[in-house]
Amino acid sequence: MASIKNLLQLCKGTQYFLQFSNNQKCLLSLAAVRQSSYLSSPPVAPREEYPEVEIVQNAPEWKYVERLMPQKIIPKPIEKPEYPSGWKPQTAASLPDLKYFVARTKNHMVPVYLHTTFRGQRRITVIRRIQGDIWELERELRVVVEKARNGKLCASRVNEMSGQIHFHGDYVDVIREYLKEKGF
Amino acid sequence: MLNLLNKSKSILIPALRNTTVRSTHDAVKEATPLVEVAAPTPPLILPQNWSQYEPVNRSLARQVWIENIDAIPERKLGLIELHPDVFATQPRVDVIQENVEWQRKYRYVSFAHTKTRAEVRGGGRKPWPQKGMGRARHGSIRSPLFRGGGVAHGPRSPTTHFYMLPFFKRVMGLTATLSVKLAQDDLHIIDSVDVPTRDPEFFKELIKERNWGPSVLIVDKDDIFPENICYATDALGYVNLMPSYGLNIYSMLKHDTLVLTVNAVKHIEERLLYQMNRTDATAKGGKFKLDQV
């Protein structure tokens, strides 16, 4: 069984060697080894037959590998005085008297979203993760949105149990900027 | 009389609690007490510093007493800090309801069954000719139009009602329920699950003394509990033991009081906080694949 396998490997190896010139032979031999299949690759031999390798525990170069590997937990954002994207960290958490609180998402973003339905004809701005006096926040946001609509009334929906406010129309940027200014 | 006075004075002074001068009679009486006064141990203060999962506001962390379970009267053994994102979140009642509904329905199989017109006995022949009778035209006496005929769109046994609630709704349900339990004074934390006797009366009296709800759910990290508590709770249907991996919203709401050990609290916190802060959340919350990793 093993001899047949070796023969097969030899045949497959010689195929490449016979067909091409010397330079290409070397490259292709490497390529052939890299793209080898299970049956064509040689079986694993005992460690003594392979060249000596120094095993290093906790190598200092490992940190260059680690920083390329994906992180399991969302890291804390790097502290800077200003961010070019306009992102601001949350500061309202430390304020003492708050009537309401809008928590950030797990990726440290402000929880304001746009829901589009009916092939883009219905656009609803959703603010999630609201705790505390949601009605007070709705009154304040209504002022902001009506100002953006040049005084026209806006339709809103408050869901106290799930802590959400919906506004008819696309006022995501307006509301997000307002919440960032308040420190949420 | 004097002896009694001496004894009470010495017990009041903590340092002298174990050094009372007793007569032989008192020594015999106290040779086999129901509950022994434990040696004074330092209080078990456990402030948590969550290095990876820093809370937004440290002052929102809840401090809860660590109580004892080795005696009937309550003794506070120390303090533990609980992460606000697990034990002080918004009580999302809608998410809790969805979780309870899911837990009830996903295992349910309905065995209601009706026969279709093909399955009802008879009805193979055309009952009367198509034309000439002055009656409505029919092909079989067992069609759904007929009395005694098959049911058109009736229940077909067995019908599964399996569905999976989105993963992060289940995580939110756990945090919301734990927060609700803590806020409503139905959460107690004990140091360990070692009980002195196998007697179920011990638990009955403990629950009565400490005013815990009629039903109690005791959660520890491991699924192997000490012998004594197993025997004691076996006889009582309303005191149940559970490992921390079995924690679920239905059980937490079914039992009035939830009792967690310190190890269970740390395990639950660590797992829930990881799930709430993982980077591959979108991949995890994707479509449920049955029988796949």
JSON list of C-alpha atoms in Angstrom, two decimals, chain B residues 41 142 220:
[
{"chain": "B", "resi": 41, "resn": "THR", "atom": "CA", "xyz": [-14.37, 35.68, 59.73]},
{"chain": "B", "resi": 142, "resn": "ARG", "atom": "CA", "xyz": [-67.58, 14.01, 1.94]},
{"chain": "B", "resi": 220, "resn": "ASP", "atom": "CA", "xyz": [-24.76, 27.81, 41.47]}
]
